[in-house]
Coordinates of C-alpha atoms in Angstrom, one line a residue:
M13 CA -43.2 -30.7 53.4
H14 CA -46.8 -31.8 53.9
D15 CA -47.4 -28.4 56.0
M16 CA -46.7 -26.2 52.8
S17 CA -49.6 -24.1 51.2
P18 CA -51.3 -25.7 48.3
G19 CA -49.9 -22.9 46.1
R20 CA -46.5 -23.8 47.0
R21 CA -47.0 -27.6 46.3
F22 CA -48.6 -26.6 42.9
L23 CA -45.4 -24.5 42.2
I24 CA -43.1 -27.3 43.1
L25 CA -45.1 -29.9 41.0
A26 CA -44.8 -27.2 38.0
I27 CA -41.0 -27.2 38.5
C28 CA -40.8 -31.1 38.2
C29 CA -43.0 -31.3 35.5
M30 CA -40.7 -28.7 33.7
S31 CA -37.8 -31.0 34.1
L32 CA -39.7 -34.0 33.0
L33 CA -40.7 -31.9 29.9
I34 CA -37.3 -31.2 28.8
V35 CA -35.9 -34.8 29.2
S36 CA -39.0 -36.6 27.5
L37 CA -39.3 -33.7 24.6
D38 CA -35.8 -34.1 23.8
S39 CA -36.4 -37.7 22.7
T40 CA -39.4 -36.9 20.6
V41 CA -37.9 -34.0 19.1
L42 CA -34.8 -36.1 18.2
N43 CA -36.8 -38.9 16.6
V44 CA -38.3 -36.4 13.9
A45 CA -34.7 -34.9 13.2
L46 CA -33.1 -38.3 12.5
P47 CA -33.5 -38.5 8.7
A48 CA -31.8 -34.8 8.6
M49 CA -29.1 -35.7 11.1
R50 CA -28.4 -38.8 9.0
R51 CA -27.9 -37.0 5.8
E52 CA -25.7 -34.2 7.2
L53 CA -23.6 -36.6 9.4
D54 CA -23.7 -39.5 7.0
A55 CA -24.9 -42.1 9.5
S56 CA -26.1 -45.6 9.1
V57 CA -29.1 -46.9 10.9
S58 CA -26.9 -48.0 13.8
G59 CA -25.6 -44.5 13.9
M60 CA -29.0 -43.2 14.1
Q61 CA -29.7 -46.0 17.0
W62 CA -26.6 -44.8 18.9
T63 CA -27.9 -40.8 18.8
I64 CA -30.7 -42.2 21.0
D65 CA -29.5 -45.2 22.8
A66 CA -26.1 -43.4 24.0
Y67 CA -28.6 -41.3 25.8
T68 CA -31.3 -43.5 27.0
L69 CA -28.4 -46.1 28.1
V70 CA -26.4 -43.7 30.3
L71 CA -29.9 -42.5 31.7
A72 CA -31.0 -46.0 32.6
S73 CA -27.5 -46.8 34.1
L74 CA -27.5 -43.9 36.4
L75 CA -31.1 -43.4 37.7
M76 CA -31.0 -45.5 40.5
L77 CA -27.6 -44.1 41.6
A78 CA -29.1 -40.5 41.3
G79 CA -32.2 -41.6 43.3
S80 CA -30.2 -42.7 46.3
T81 CA -27.9 -40.1 46.0
G82 CA -30.6 -37.6 46.3
D83 CA -32.3 -39.4 49.3
R84 CA -28.5 -39.4 50.8
I85 CA -27.1 -35.9 50.1
G86 CA -30.2 -34.1 49.5
R87 CA -32.7 -34.2 46.6
R88 CA -32.5 -30.4 45.6
K89 CA -28.8 -30.5 45.3
V90 CA -28.9 -33.5 43.0
F91 CA -32.0 -32.0 41.1
T92 CA -30.0 -28.6 40.6
A93 CA -27.0 -30.1 39.3
G94 CA -29.0 -32.3 37.1
L95 CA -30.7 -29.1 35.6
V96 CA -27.1 -27.4 35.1
L97 CA -25.6 -30.5 33.4
F98 CA -28.7 -31.3 31.2
T99 CA -28.9 -27.6 29.9
A100 CA -25.1 -27.7 29.4
G101 CA -25.3 -30.8 27.3
S102 CA -28.0 -29.4 25.3
L103 CA -25.9 -26.7 24.2
L104 CA -23.0 -28.6 23.4
C105 CA -25.1 -31.2 21.2
S106 CA -26.1 -28.1 19.2
L107 CA -22.6 -27.4 18.3
A108 CA -21.6 -31.1 17.7
P109 CA -19.1 -31.3 14.7
S110 CA -19.7 -34.9 14.0
L111 CA -21.9 -38.0 14.8
E112 CA -19.2 -39.1 17.0
W113 CA -19.3 -35.7 19.2
L114 CA -22.9 -35.8 19.2
I115 CA -23.0 -39.2 20.7
V116 CA -20.5 -37.9 23.5
F117 CA -22.6 -34.8 24.2
R118 CA -25.8 -36.8 24.4
M119 CA -23.9 -39.0 27.2
I120 CA -23.3 -35.6 29.1
Q121 CA -27.0 -34.6 28.5
A122 CA -28.1 -38.2 30.0
V123 CA -25.9 -37.7 33.0
G124 CA -28.0 -34.5 33.9
G125 CA -31.3 -36.2 32.9
S126 CA -30.6 -39.1 35.3
M127 CA -30.5 -36.6 38.2
L128 CA -34.0 -35.1 37.3
N129 CA -36.8 -37.7 36.7
P130 CA -36.3 -40.0 40.0
V131 CA -35.4 -36.9 42.1
A132 CA -38.3 -34.8 40.7
M133 CA -40.7 -38.1 41.5
S134 CA -39.0 -38.4 45.0
I135 CA -39.9 -34.7 45.6
I136 CA -43.4 -35.0 44.4
T137 CA -44.1 -38.2 46.4
N138 CA -42.7 -36.3 49.6
T139 CA -44.6 -33.2 49.0
F140 CA -48.1 -34.8 48.1
T141 CA -48.5 -37.2 51.1
D142 CA -52.3 -38.1 50.7
P143 CA -52.7 -41.0 48.3
K144 CA -55.5 -39.4 46.1
E145 CA -53.4 -36.1 45.7
R146 CA -50.4 -38.1 45.0
A147 CA -52.1 -40.0 42.1
R148 CA -53.6 -36.8 40.6
A149 CA -50.1 -35.1 40.7
I150 CA -48.7 -38.3 39.1
G151 CA -51.3 -38.0 36.5
V152 CA -50.3 -34.4 35.8
W153 CA -46.7 -35.6 35.5
G154 CA -47.8 -38.4 33.0
G155 CA -49.7 -35.7 31.1
V156 CA -46.4 -33.8 30.5
V157 CA -45.2 -36.8 28.6
G158 CA -48.1 -36.4 26.4
I159 CA -47.6 -32.8 25.9
S160 CA -43.8 -33.8 25.1
M161 CA -45.1 -36.1 22.7
A162 CA -48.0 -33.7 21.2
A163 CA -45.4 -30.8 20.8
G164 CA -42.4 -32.7 20.4
P165 CA -42.9 -33.9 16.6
L166 CA -44.4 -30.4 15.7
I167 CA -42.0 -28.1 17.2
G168 CA -39.1 -30.6 16.2
G169 CA -40.3 -30.7 12.4
L170 CA -40.9 -26.8 12.4
L171 CA -37.3 -26.1 13.6
V172 CA -35.7 -29.0 11.4
D173 CA -37.5 -27.7 8.3
S174 CA -36.7 -23.9 8.8
V175 CA -33.6 -23.7 11.0
G176 CA -31.9 -27.0 10.9
W177 CA -31.7 -30.2 13.2
R178 CA -29.3 -28.3 15.6
S179 CA -31.7 -26.0 16.8
I180 CA -34.0 -28.9 18.4
F181 CA -31.4 -28.8 21.3
W182 CA -31.8 -25.1 21.8
I183 CA -35.5 -25.4 23.2
N184 CA -33.8 -27.0 26.2
L185 CA -32.0 -23.8 27.1
P186 CA -34.8 -21.4 28.5
V187 CA -36.8 -24.1 30.1
G188 CA -33.6 -25.6 32.0
L189 CA -32.4 -22.1 33.3
L190 CA -36.0 -21.1 34.3
A191 CA -36.5 -24.6 36.1
L192 CA -33.0 -23.9 37.7
L193 CA -33.8 -20.5 39.1
L194 CA -37.3 -21.7 40.5
T195 CA -35.8 -24.5 42.1
L196 CA -33.1 -22.5 44.0
R197 CA -35.9 -20.1 45.1
Y198 CA -38.9 -22.6 45.8
V199 CA -37.8 -25.9 46.3
P200 CA -37.1 -27.1 49.9
E201 CA -34.2 -29.6 50.7
S202 CA -35.2 -32.9 51.7
R203 CA -33.5 -36.2 52.4
A204 CA -34.4 -39.7 53.6
E205 CA -34.1 -40.1 57.4
R206 CA -31.8 -43.3 56.8
P207 CA -29.9 -42.4 53.8
R208 CA -28.5 -45.4 52.0
R209 CA -24.8 -46.0 51.4
P210 CA -23.3 -46.1 47.8
D211 CA -23.0 -49.5 46.1
P212 CA -20.2 -49.1 43.5
V213 CA -20.1 -52.8 42.6
G214 CA -23.8 -52.9 41.9
Q215 CA -23.7 -49.7 39.9
L216 CA -20.7 -51.1 37.7
L217 CA -22.6 -54.4 37.1
V218 CA -25.9 -52.5 36.1
M219 CA -23.8 -50.6 33.5
A220 CA -22.0 -53.7 32.2
L221 CA -25.5 -55.5 31.8
L222 CA -27.2 -52.7 29.9
G223 CA -24.1 -51.3 27.7
S224 CA -23.0 -55.1 26.7
M225 CA -26.7 -56.0 25.9
T226 CA -27.5 -53.0 24.0
Y227 CA -23.9 -52.7 22.2
G228 CA -24.4 -56.3 21.1
I229 CA -27.9 -56.0 19.8
I230 CA -27.3 -52.6 17.7
E231 CA -23.9 -53.8 16.2
A232 CA -25.2 -57.5 15.5
P233 CA -26.6 -56.6 12.0
A234 CA -23.4 -55.3 10.9
A235 CA -20.8 -57.7 12.7
G236 CA -23.2 -61.0 12.6
W237 CA -25.1 -62.7 15.1
T238 CA -22.4 -65.3 15.9
S239 CA -19.3 -63.0 15.7
P240 CA -17.1 -62.8 18.5
L241 CA -18.1 -59.2 19.1
T242 CA -21.9 -60.4 19.6
L243 CA -21.2 -63.5 21.5
G244 CA -18.5 -61.7 23.7
C245 CA -21.4 -58.8 24.5
A246 CA -23.9 -61.6 25.3
A247 CA -21.3 -63.5 27.5
L248 CA -20.7 -60.1 29.3
A249 CA -24.3 -59.5 29.8
V250 CA -25.1 -63.0 31.4
A251 CA -22.0 -62.6 33.8
S252 CA -23.3 -59.1 34.8
L253 CA -26.8 -60.3 35.4
V254 CA -25.5 -63.4 37.5
G255 CA -23.2 -61.1 39.5
L256 CA -26.1 -58.8 40.3
L257 CA -28.3 -61.7 41.5
V258 CA -25.5 -63.2 43.6
Y259 CA -24.0 -59.9 45.0
E260 CA -27.0 -57.7 45.6
P261 CA -28.9 -59.8 48.2
R262 CA -25.7 -60.3 50.3
R263 CA -25.2 -56.5 50.5
A264 CA -26.5 -54.5 53.5
E265 CA -27.7 -51.7 51.2
P266 CA -27.9 -52.7 47.7
L267 CA -28.2 -50.4 44.8
I268 CA -31.4 -52.6 43.7
D269 CA -33.1 -54.0 47.0
P270 CA -34.4 -57.5 46.2
R271 CA -37.0 -57.1 48.7
F272 CA -39.0 -54.4 46.3
F273 CA -39.5 -57.2 44.0
R274 CA -41.7 -59.3 46.7
S275 CA -44.4 -56.8 45.8
A276 CA -46.3 -58.3 42.7
P277 CA -47.6 -54.9 41.8
F278 CA -43.9 -53.4 41.9
S279 CA -42.5 -56.3 39.8
G280 CA -45.4 -56.0 37.4
A281 CA -44.9 -52.3 37.2
T282 CA -41.2 -52.9 35.9
V283 CA -42.4 -55.5 33.4
I284 CA -45.2 -53.2 32.1
A285 CA -42.4 -50.3 32.0
V286 CA -40.1 -52.2 29.8
S287 CA -42.8 -53.4 27.6
A288 CA -44.6 -50.2 27.2
F289 CA -41.3 -47.9 26.6
A290 CA -39.9 -50.7 24.4
A291 CA -43.1 -50.6 22.1
L292 CA -43.1 -46.7 22.3
S293 CA -39.5 -46.3 21.3
G294 CA -39.8 -48.8 18.5
F295 CA -43.0 -47.3 17.2
L296 CA -41.5 -43.9 17.0
F297 CA -38.1 -45.0 15.4
L298 CA -40.1 -47.3 12.6
N299 CA -42.6 -44.2 11.7
T300 CA -40.1 -41.4 11.9
L301 CA -38.1 -43.5 9.2
Y302 CA -41.1 -44.7 7.4
L303 CA -42.7 -41.3 6.8
Q304 CA -39.6 -39.3 6.0
E305 CA -37.8 -41.9 4.0
V306 CA -40.3 -43.8 2.3
R307 CA -43.2 -41.5 2.1
G308 CA -41.0 -38.6 1.3
L309 CA -42.6 -36.4 3.9
S310 CA -40.9 -33.4 5.4
A311 CA -40.0 -33.3 9.0
L312 CA -43.0 -30.8 9.9
H313 CA -45.3 -33.1 7.7
A314 CA -44.2 -36.3 9.6
G315 CA -44.9 -34.7 12.9
L316 CA -48.3 -33.7 11.8
Y317 CA -49.1 -37.2 10.6
M318 CA -48.1 -38.4 14.3
L319 CA -50.2 -35.6 15.9
P320 CA -53.3 -37.9 16.5
M321 CA -51.1 -40.4 18.6
A322 CA -49.6 -37.3 20.6
T323 CA -53.0 -35.8 21.4
L324 CA -54.6 -39.1 22.6
T325 CA -51.5 -39.6 24.9
F326 CA -52.1 -36.2 26.2
L327 CA -55.8 -36.3 26.7
M328 CA -55.6 -39.8 28.1
A329 CA -52.9 -39.5 30.7
P330 CA -54.5 -37.1 33.3
L331 CA -57.6 -39.4 33.0
S332 CA -55.5 -42.3 33.7
G333 CA -54.2 -40.7 36.7
R334 CA -57.7 -39.9 38.0
L335 CA -58.8 -43.6 37.5
V336 CA -55.6 -44.8 39.2
G337 CA -56.7 -42.5 42.2
S338 CA -60.2 -43.3 42.4
R339 CA -60.3 -47.2 41.0
G340 CA -56.8 -48.3 41.1
P341 CA -54.6 -49.4 38.3
R342 CA -56.2 -52.4 36.7
L343 CA -58.6 -50.6 34.3
P344 CA -56.0 -48.1 32.7
L345 CA -53.5 -51.0 32.5
L346 CA -56.1 -53.2 30.6
V347 CA -57.0 -50.3 28.2
A348 CA -53.4 -49.8 27.5
G349 CA -52.4 -53.2 26.7
V350 CA -55.4 -53.9 24.4
S351 CA -55.0 -50.6 22.6
M352 CA -51.1 -50.8 22.1
G353 CA -51.4 -54.5 21.1
A354 CA -54.2 -53.6 18.4
S355 CA -52.2 -50.8 17.1
G356 CA -49.1 -53.2 16.6
L357 CA -51.3 -56.0 15.1
L358 CA -52.7 -53.3 12.6
F359 CA -49.1 -52.6 11.2
A360 CA -47.9 -56.1 11.6
A361 CA -51.0 -58.2 10.2
F362 CA -53.0 -55.7 8.0
D363 CA -49.9 -53.4 6.6
A364 CA -51.6 -50.3 7.9
A365 CA -48.5 -48.2 6.6
S366 CA -49.9 -48.6 3.2
S367 CA -53.2 -47.1 4.1
T368 CA -53.6 -43.7 5.3
P369 CA -57.0 -44.4 7.4
L370 CA -55.3 -47.5 8.8
L371 CA -52.2 -45.6 9.6
F372 CA -54.2 -43.1 11.5
T373 CA -56.2 -45.7 13.3
G374 CA -52.9 -47.2 14.5
Y375 CA -51.7 -43.9 15.7
V376 CA -54.6 -43.2 17.7
L377 CA -54.9 -46.7 19.2
F378 CA -51.3 -46.4 20.1
G379 CA -51.7 -43.1 21.6
L380 CA -54.6 -43.9 23.7
G381 CA -52.9 -47.2 25.0
F382 CA -49.7 -45.2 25.8
G383 CA -51.5 -42.3 27.6
M384 CA -53.2 -44.8 29.9
V385 CA -50.0 -46.6 30.8
N386 CA -47.6 -44.1 32.6
A387 CA -49.7 -43.2 35.6
P388 CA -50.3 -46.7 36.8
I389 CA -46.6 -47.6 36.5
T390 CA -45.5 -44.8 38.5
N391 CA -48.1 -44.8 41.3
T392 CA -47.8 -48.4 41.7
A393 CA -43.9 -48.2 42.0
V394 CA -43.7 -45.7 44.9
S395 CA -47.3 -46.0 46.6
G396 CA -46.5 -49.5 48.3
M397 CA -43.0 -48.1 49.4
P398 CA -42.0 -46.3 52.6
R399 CA -41.3 -42.7 51.9
A400 CA -37.9 -43.0 53.2
Q401 CA -37.1 -45.2 49.7
A402 CA -39.2 -43.2 47.7
G403 CA -36.1 -41.9 45.4
V404 CA -34.9 -45.4 44.9
A405 CA -38.3 -47.0 44.1
A406 CA -39.0 -44.3 41.5
A407 CA -35.7 -44.7 40.2
V408 CA -36.4 -48.5 39.6
A409 CA -39.7 -47.5 37.5
S410 CA -37.7 -45.0 35.5
T411 CA -34.9 -47.1 35.1
S412 CA -37.6 -49.6 33.7
R413 CA -38.7 -47.0 31.3
Q414 CA -35.4 -46.0 30.1
T415 CA -34.2 -49.6 29.7
G416 CA -37.5 -50.4 27.8
G417 CA -36.8 -47.4 25.4
T418 CA -33.2 -48.3 24.9
L419 CA -34.1 -52.1 24.1
G420 CA -36.9 -50.9 21.8
V421 CA -34.5 -49.0 19.7
A422 CA -31.8 -51.4 19.9
V423 CA -33.8 -54.4 18.9
I424 CA -36.3 -52.7 16.4
G425 CA -33.3 -51.0 14.8
A426 CA -31.6 -54.2 14.6
V427 CA -34.4 -56.3 13.1
L428 CA -35.0 -53.2 10.3
A429 CA -31.3 -53.2 9.6
A430 CA -31.1 -56.9 9.3
G431 CA -34.3 -56.8 7.1
L432 CA -33.0 -54.2 4.9
G433 CA -29.4 -55.5 4.4
G434 CA -28.3 -52.3 2.9
H435 CA -31.2 -51.8 0.2
A436 CA -32.8 -48.6 -0.3
Y437 CA -35.7 -47.2 1.5
T438 CA -38.5 -48.3 -0.9
A439 CA -42.1 -49.3 0.5
T440 CA -41.8 -52.7 -0.4
A441 CA -38.5 -53.2 1.0
F442 CA -39.3 -51.3 4.1
G443 CA -42.4 -53.0 4.7
D444 CA -41.1 -56.3 4.5
A445 CA -38.0 -55.4 6.8
A446 CA -40.5 -53.7 9.4
R447 CA -42.9 -56.6 9.7
P448 CA -41.2 -58.8 12.3
A449 CA -40.5 -55.4 14.3
W450 CA -44.2 -54.6 14.2
W451 CA -44.9 -58.1 15.8
I452 CA -42.5 -57.3 18.7
I453 CA -44.3 -54.1 19.3
T454 CA -47.6 -56.3 19.3
A455 CA -46.2 -58.7 22.0
C456 CA -45.1 -55.8 24.0
G457 CA -48.6 -54.6 24.2
L458 CA -49.9 -58.1 25.0
A459 CA -47.2 -58.3 27.8
V460 CA -48.9 -55.0 29.4
L461 CA -52.1 -56.7 29.3
V462 CA -51.3 -59.9 30.7
V463 CA -49.2 -58.6 33.4
G464 CA -51.3 -55.8 34.2
L465 CA -54.1 -58.5 34.6
L466 CA -51.9 -60.8 36.9
T467 CA -50.4 -57.9 39.4
S468 CA -53.3 -55.7 40.0
G469 CA -55.8 -58.0 41.8
S470 CA -56.1 -58.6 45.6
W471 CA -53.6 -61.2 45.7
A472 CA -51.2 -58.8 44.3
R473 CA -52.1 -56.0 46.6
S474 CA -51.5 -58.3 49.5
T475 CA -48.1 -58.9 48.4
A476 CA -47.3 -55.0 48.2
V477 CA -48.7 -54.6 52.0
R478 CA -46.5 -57.3 53.1
T479 CA -43.4 -55.9 51.3
S480 CA -44.1 -52.4 52.7
R481 CA -44.2 -53.9 56.0
T482 CA -40.8 -55.7 55.6
L483 CA -39.3 -52.7 54.4
E484 CA -40.2 -50.7 57.3
K485 CA -39.6 -53.0 60.0
V486 CA -36.6 -54.8 58.5
P487 CA -34.2 -52.0 57.4
A488 CA -31.8 -52.7 54.9
A489 CA -28.9 -51.9 57.2

């Protein structure tokens, strides 16, 4: 792949970015549409949580399977199948007759989405073999998340206010079809030299862990935190985690290779991804409900309010990619942790939502921090790994993001629902219910800062070098 022309490499990067755009745009557009969907489909807070989490849960559960399958049977095959499924799922979502069917169709979308991001990252890793070129390409990739954050609320708000919430799924159709045609024409097939065998037991354990944990958290406010349902979900989650820890190290080719986590930067990237994306999903969930349900803004005006956050993310992501390429991941991670933590603190301790200048300051800080965090996560996850396992390594990073997003909506939504206790969305009731949630988001920002400091120094880099040598010299089978 490294012998192809710069123009061909650029085109492949563009195709991969198009796939990321529709997957990430889908989430940001949906957040703005939540209040309209709640009214038409008569959904509760937990119903709105499920429209987001049914998608991210399936996505998180299948990303590692999709990454290893792409390495094994061919990345272009899996990527193409993902584009077809995601586009078809988007069309079905726009036709959903009820909340239950919408959740089912969101899951179909997610199966397709799981085949896109880790496989696209593997294609990028194998196309851009020079470390600095790869860091810049990943910076562009991170910038696409910024574009989706900037465009998502505006496009979503405009469509919801003018056509209706169903139209938010239509924008995936032309982009998905164009990416499909370009993939078939320009992306060469590639696969790992030593493909990994499937791990069905590990896959089932991951699904059981994420599914039971998320279901328990979302349903706990209504069922009760000590109800048989909640306790049963907790027991299943613990049993699944223990099963993974016992079973995976004994397998010749595990779904999650435990040796990856001997690398401090890789382990750190996993924790940072969960923390950052939990903060992001919680931030968007809280602000969407606050701006539309409490302040009474339209979907479009709510999107315009969040534009400062989206713009900063868009501007910072390419800068972060260049900084990672030239100076390493530490500086972007420190800026990200401080900014995201400070933003959460403004809302938690100073009630930023009640003051428009403070509200916008919080949005700018969060956008600055989140824009800096994506490139170091991705680059750290794949740069220390052998290229043959790029798909799996990228999938672990993507899984961490989606797991963080799932947990963010589940936990923040559960805290909000428990605090509201069925009360109306008044400024006072919402503010009191949301305050503990804002402290959780602040803690997520601090986690990014502390873990970023601990896993980006010389000791951490030495563990990454040792891990890479181990993975190359002692294959998993």
